[in-house]
C-alpha cells in the first residue's frame, strides 16, 4: 500500500490542544507520523508491536 492509499486518522492519544498530534494508519503494519511534518518521515510497526505498545501505555 502506498503512502497516499493509507487511511490516516489522528491518534486518540495525541494532545489535541497543543498541536502535538500524531496520525496513525492501522493495518497489518501500523504507520505513525507527525501531523506537522507529514512528509519528513514515518515510523512503521507490525500490528502486534503497536498493540503491545498501547497496552503498556494504558497500564
PDB file of N, CA and C in Angstrom:
ATOM      1  N   UNK A   1       0.859  -1.184   0.000  1.00  0.00           N
ATOM      2  CA  UNK A   1       0.000   0.000   0.000  1.00  0.00           C
ATOM      3  C   UNK A   1       0.895   1.234   0.000  1.00  0.00           C
ATOM      4  N   UNK A   2       0.619   2.182  -0.865  1.00  0.00           N
ATOM      5  CA  UNK A   2       1.448   3.379  -0.929  1.00  0.00           C
ATOM      6  C   UNK A   2       1.022   4.388   0.123  1.00  0.00           C
ATOM      7  N   UNK A   3       1.874   5.370   0.313  1.00  0.00           N
ATOM      8  CA  UNK A   3       1.651   6.428   1.300  1.00  0.00           C
ATOM      9  C   UNK A   3       0.283   7.099   1.107  1.00  0.00           C
ATOM     10  N   UNK A   4      -0.095   7.356  -0.150  1.00  0.00           N
ATOM     11  CA  UNK A   4      -1.343   8.057  -0.422  1.00  0.00           C
ATOM     12  C   UNK A   4      -2.569   7.177  -0.191  1.00  0.00           C
ATOM     13  N   UNK A   5      -2.444   5.866  -0.281  1.00  0.00           N
ATOM     14  CA  UNK A   5      -3.591   4.976  -0.150  1.00  0.00           C
ATOM     15  C   UNK A   5      -3.952   4.678   1.299  1.00  0.00           C
ATOM     16  N   UNK A   6      -3.099   5.009   2.216  1.00  0.00           N
ATOM     17  CA  UNK A   6      -3.392   4.717   3.623  1.00  0.00           C
ATOM     18  C   UNK A   6      -4.492   5.636   4.134  1.00  0.00           C
ATOM     19  N   UNK A   7      -5.276   5.113   5.063  1.00  0.00           N
ATOM     20  CA  UNK A   7      -6.296   5.921   5.721  1.00  0.00           C
ATOM     21  C   UNK A   7      -5.716   6.369   7.060  1.00  0.00           C
ATOM     22  N   UNK A   8      -5.389   7.638   7.142  1.00  0.00           N
ATOM     23  CA  UNK A   8      -4.771   8.205   8.345  1.00  0.00           C
ATOM     24  C   UNK A   8      -5.845   8.812   9.235  1.00  0.00           C
ATOM     25  N   UNK A   9      -5.645   8.740  10.542  1.00  0.00           N
ATOM     26  CA  UNK A   9      -6.504   9.437  11.497  1.00  0.00           C
ATOM     27  C   UNK A   9      -5.648   9.911  12.663  1.00  0.00           C
ATOM     28  N   UNK A  10      -6.107  10.956  13.294  1.00  0.00           N
ATOM     29  CA  UNK A  10      -5.374  11.486  14.445  1.00  0.00           C
ATOM     30  C   UNK A  10      -5.497  10.498  15.589  1.00  0.00           C
ATOM     31  N   UNK A  11      -4.386  10.175  16.181  1.00  0.00           N
ATOM     32  CA  UNK A  11      -4.382   9.238  17.301  1.00  0.00           C
ATOM     33  C   UNK A  11      -5.168   9.803  18.469  1.00  0.00           C
ATOM     34  N   UNK A  12      -5.951   8.952  19.110  1.00  0.00           N
ATOM     35  CA  UNK A  12      -6.709   9.386  20.286  1.00  0.00           C
ATOM     36  C   UNK A  12      -5.782   9.686  21.460  1.00  0.00           C
ATOM     37  N   UNK A  13      -4.526   9.321  21.347  1.00  0.00           N
ATOM     38  CA  UNK A  13      -3.542   9.581  22.399  1.00  0.00           C
ATOM     39  C   UNK A  13      -2.828  10.910  22.191  1.00  0.00           C
ATOM     40  N   UNK A  14      -3.147  11.627  21.109  1.00  0.00           N
ATOM     41  CA  UNK A  14      -2.487  12.902  20.819  1.00  0.00           C
ATOM     42  C   UNK A  14      -3.046  14.016  21.683  1.00  0.00           C
ATOM     43  N   UNK A  15      -2.214  15.026  21.882  1.00  0.00           N
ATOM     44  CA  UNK A  15      -2.619  16.229  22.599  1.00  0.00           C
ATOM     45  C   UNK A  15      -3.293  17.156  21.600  1.00  0.00           C
ATOM     46  N   UNK A  16      -4.607  17.157  21.584  1.00  0.00           N
ATOM     47  CA  UNK A  16      -5.350  17.939  20.609  1.00  0.00           C
ATOM     48  C   UNK A  16      -5.222  19.442  20.768  1.00  0.00           C
ATOM     49  N   UNK A  17      -4.964  19.939  21.963  1.00  0.00           N
ATOM     50  CA  UNK A  17      -4.931  21.369  22.191  1.00  0.00           C
ATOM     51  C   UNK A  17      -3.620  22.031  21.867  1.00  0.00           C
ATOM     52  N   UNK A  18      -2.520  21.312  21.983  1.00  0.00           N
ATOM     53  CA  UNK A  18      -1.214  21.942  21.820  1.00  0.00           C
ATOM     54  C   UNK A  18      -0.590  21.782  20.458  1.00  0.00           C
ATOM     55  N   UNK A  19      -1.280  21.161  19.527  1.00  0.00           N
ATOM     56  CA  UNK A  19      -0.719  20.971  18.204  1.00  0.00           C
ATOM     57  C   UNK A  19       0.270  19.824  18.119  1.00  0.00           C
ATOM     58  N   UNK A  20       0.454  19.079  19.210  1.00  0.00           N
ATOM     59  CA  UNK A  20       1.362  17.935  19.209  1.00  0.00           C
ATOM     60  C   UNK A  20       0.570  16.689  18.842  1.00  0.00           C
ATOM     61  N   UNK A  21       0.337  16.515  17.557  1.00  0.00           N
ATOM     62  CA  UNK A  21      -0.542  15.431  17.119  1.00  0.00           C
ATOM     63  C   UNK A  21       0.235  14.375  16.353  1.00  0.00           C
ATOM     64  N   UNK A  22      -0.198  13.155  16.533  1.00  0.00           N
ATOM     65  CA  UNK A  22       0.342  12.012  15.810  1.00  0.00           C
ATOM     66  C   UNK A  22      -0.800  11.420  15.002  1.00  0.00           C
ATOM     67  N   UNK A  23      -0.524  11.101  13.743  1.00  0.00           N
ATOM     68  CA  UNK A  23      -1.502  10.437  12.900  1.00  0.00           C
ATOM     69  C   UNK A  23      -1.112   8.975  12.765  1.00  0.00           C
ATOM     70  N   UNK A  24      -2.120   8.131  12.670  1.00  0.00           N
ATOM     71  CA  UNK A  24      -1.925   6.692  12.627  1.00  0.00           C
ATOM     72  C   UNK A  24      -2.695   6.124  11.439  1.00  0.00           C
ATOM     73  N   UNK A  25      -2.083   5.168  10.751  1.00  0.00           N
ATOM     74  CA  UNK A  25      -2.753   4.371   9.721  1.00  0.00           C
ATOM     75  C   UNK A  25      -2.549   2.919  10.139  1.00  0.00           C
ATOM     76  N   UNK A  26      -3.648   2.263  10.496  1.00  0.00           N
ATOM     77  CA  UNK A  26      -3.560   0.920  11.052  1.00  0.00           C
ATOM     78  C   UNK A  26      -3.857  -0.137  10.004  1.00  0.00           C
ATOM     79  N   UNK A  27      -3.272  -1.287  10.195  1.00  0.00           N
ATOM     80  CA  UNK A  27      -3.430  -2.431   9.306  1.00  0.00           C
ATOM     81  C   UNK A  27      -2.442  -3.489   9.737  1.00  0.00           C
ATOM     82  N   UNK A  28      -2.002  -4.368   8.834  1.00  0.00           N
ATOM     83  CA  UNK A  28      -1.002  -5.366   9.195  1.00  0.00           C
ATOM     84  C   UNK A  28       0.270  -4.707   9.741  1.00  0.00           C
ATOM     85  N   UNK A  29       0.569  -3.530   9.219  1.00  0.00           N
ATOM     86  CA  UNK A  29       1.645  -2.681   9.752  1.00  0.00           C
ATOM     87  C   UNK A  29       1.003  -1.367  10.152  1.00  0.00           C
ATOM     88  N   UNK A  30       1.325  -0.880  11.339  1.00  0.00           N
ATOM     89  CA  UNK A  30       0.798   0.398  11.805  1.00  0.00           C
ATOM     90  C   UNK A  30       1.815   1.482  11.472  1.00  0.00           C
ATOM     91  N   UNK A  31       1.357   2.543  10.834  1.00  0.00           N
ATOM     92  CA  UNK A  31       2.208   3.651  10.418  1.00  0.00           C
ATOM     93  C   UNK A  31       1.892   4.853  11.295  1.00  0.00           C
ATOM     94  N   UNK A  32       2.933   5.542  11.753  1.00  0.00           N
ATOM     95  CA  UNK A  32       2.792   6.730  12.596  1.00  0.00           C
ATOM     96  C   UNK A  32       3.548   7.880  11.956  1.00  0.00           C
ATOM     97  N   UNK A  33       2.985   9.081  12.051  1.00  0.00           N
ATOM     98  CA  UNK A  33       3.692  10.254  11.548  1.00  0.00           C
ATOM     99  C   UNK A  33       3.287  11.479  12.353  1.00  0.00           C
ATOM    100  N   UNK A  34       4.154  12.465  12.326  1.00  0.00           N
ATOM    101  CA  UNK A  34       3.920  13.745  12.984  1.00  0.00           C
ATOM    102  C   UNK A  34       3.010  14.575  12.078  1.00  0.00           C
ATOM    103  N   UNK A  35       1.908  15.048  12.611  1.00  0.00           N
ATOM    104  CA  UNK A  35       0.958  15.823  11.821  1.00  0.00           C
ATOM    105  C   UNK A  35       1.595  17.074  11.215  1.00  0.00           C
ATOM    106  N   UNK A  36       2.502  17.696  11.941  1.00  0.00           N
ATOM    107  CA  UNK A  36       3.105  18.936  11.454  1.00  0.00           C
ATOM    108  C   UNK A  36       4.221  18.706  10.439  1.00  0.00           C
ATOM    109  N   UNK A  37       4.720  17.469  10.353  1.00  0.00           N
ATOM    110  CA  UNK A  37       5.833  17.165   9.441  1.00  0.00           C
ATOM    111  C   UNK A  37       5.559  15.862   8.690  1.00  0.00           C
ATOM    112  N   UNK A  38       4.424  15.776   8.071  1.00  0.00           N
ATOM    113  CA  UNK A  38       3.969  14.544   7.417  1.00  0.00           C
ATOM    114  C   UNK A  38       4.952  13.998   6.387  1.00  0.00           C
ATOM    115  N   UNK A  39       5.555  14.857   5.616  1.00  0.00           N
ATOM    116  CA  UNK A  39       6.405  14.407   4.509  1.00  0.00           C
ATOM    117  C   UNK A  39       7.807  13.990   4.956  1.00  0.00           C
ATOM    118  N   UNK A  40       8.192  14.316   6.177  1.00  0.00           N
ATOM    119  CA  UNK A  40       9.573  14.043   6.594  1.00  0.00           C
ATOM    120  C   UNK A  40       9.848  12.569   6.839  1.00  0.00           C
ATOM    121  N   UNK A  41       9.004  11.917   7.577  1.00  0.00           N
ATOM    122  CA  UNK A  41       9.258  10.510   7.902  1.00  0.00           C
ATOM    123  C   UNK A  41       8.029   9.921   8.577  1.00  0.00           C
ATOM    124  N   UNK A  42       8.027   8.616   8.643  1.00  0.00           N
ATOM    125  CA  UNK A  42       7.007   7.924   9.417  1.00  0.00           C
ATOM    126  C   UNK A  42       7.646   6.703  10.053  1.00  0.00           C
ATOM    127  N   UNK A  43       7.047   6.263  11.121  1.00  0.00           N
ATOM    128  CA  UNK A  43       7.519   5.080  11.827  1.00  0.00           C
ATOM    129  C   UNK A  43       6.546   3.956  11.531  1.00  0.00           C
ATOM    130  N   UNK A  44       7.073   2.757  11.294  1.00  0.00           N
ATOM    131  CA  UNK A  44       6.239   1.616  10.944  1.00  0.00           C
ATOM    132  C   UNK A  44       6.457   0.488  11.946  1.00  0.00           C
ATOM    133  N   UNK A  45       5.371  -0.040  12.472  1.00  0.00           N
ATOM    134  CA  UNK A  45       5.440  -1.129  13.443  1.00  0.00           C
ATOM    135  C   UNK A  45       4.500  -2.255  13.023  1.00  0.00           C
ATOM    136  N   UNK A  46       4.927  -3.509  13.191  1.00  0.00           N
ATOM    137  CA  UNK A  46       3.971  -4.598  12.992  1.00  0.00           C
ATOM    138  C   UNK A  46       2.793  -4.407  13.950  1.00  0.00           C
ATOM    139  N   UNK A  47       1.622  -4.816  13.537  1.00  0.00           N
ATOM    140  CA  UNK A  47       0.404  -4.582  14.330  1.00  0.00           C
ATOM    141  C   UNK A  47       0.529  -5.130  15.750  1.00  0.00           C
ATOM    142  N   UNK A  48       1.168  -6.287  15.931  1.00  0.00           N
ATOM    143  CA  UNK A  48       1.281  -6.856  17.277  1.00  0.00           C
ATOM    144  C   UNK A  48       2.179  -6.000  18.171  1.00  0.00           C
ATOM    145  N   UNK A  49       3.186  -5.348  17.601  1.00  0.00           N
ATOM    146  CA  UNK A  49       4.039  -4.454  18.395  1.00  0.00           C
ATOM    147  C   UNK A  49       3.289  -3.181  18.776  1.00  0.00           C
ATOM    148  N   UNK A  50       2.474  -2.654  17.865  1.00  0.00           N
ATOM    149  CA  UNK A  50       1.654  -1.472  18.158  1.00  0.00           C
ATOM    150  C   UNK A  50       0.675  -1.787  19.281  1.00  0.00           C
ATOM    151  N   UNK A  51       0.057  -2.951  19.224  1.00  0.00           N
ATOM    152  CA  UNK A  51      -0.876  -3.365  20.268  1.00  0.00           C
ATOM    153  C   UNK A  51      -0.169  -3.487  21.618  1.00  0.00           C
ATOM    154  N   UNK A  52       1.017  -4.078  21.633  1.00  0.00           N
ATOM    155  CA  UNK A  52       1.783  -4.207  22.878  1.00  0.00           C
ATOM    156  C   UNK A  52       2.171  -2.834  23.418  1.00  0.00           C
ATOM    157  N   UNK A  53       2.536  -1.918  22.536  1.00  0.00           N
ATOM    158  CA  UNK A  53       2.885  -0.549  22.940  1.00  0.00           C
ATOM    159  C   UNK A  53       1.697   0.139  23.610  1.00  0.00           C
ATOM    160  N   UNK A  54       0.510   0.047  22.995  1.00  0.00           N
ATOM    161  CA  UNK A  54      -0.683   0.672  23.570  1.00  0.00           C
ATOM    162  C   UNK A  54      -1.055   0.028  24.899  1.00  0.00           C
ATOM    163  N   UNK A  55      -0.910  -1.271  25.015  1.00  0.00           N
ATOM    164  CA  UNK A  55      -1.193  -1.975  26.271  1.00  0.00           C
ATOM    165  C   UNK A  55      -0.270  -1.461  27.373  1.00  0.00           C
ATOM    166  N   UNK A  56       0.985  -1.261  27.059  1.00  0.00           N
ATOM    167  CA  UNK A  56       1.946  -0.753  28.032  1.00  0.00           C
ATOM    168  C   UNK A  56       1.593   0.661  28.473  1.00  0.00           C
ATOM    169  N   UNK A  57       1.129   1.489  27.548  1.00  0.00           N
ATOM    170  CA  UNK A  57       0.766   2.869  27.883  1.00  0.00           C
ATOM    171  C   UNK A  57      -0.439   2.939  28.820  1.00  0.00           C
ATOM    172  N   UNK A  58      -1.340   2.006  28.704  1.00  0.00           N
ATOM    173  CA  UNK A  58      -2.588   2.084  29.478  1.00  0.00           C
ATOM    174  C   UNK A  58      -2.504   1.393  30.830  1.00  0.00           C
ATOM    175  N   UNK A  59      -1.365   0.867  31.165  1.00  0.00           N
ATOM    176  CA  UNK A  59      -1.223   0.207  32.471  1.00  0.00           C
ATOM    177  C   UNK A  59      -1.036   1.198  33.565  1.00  0.00           C
TER     178      UNK A  59
END
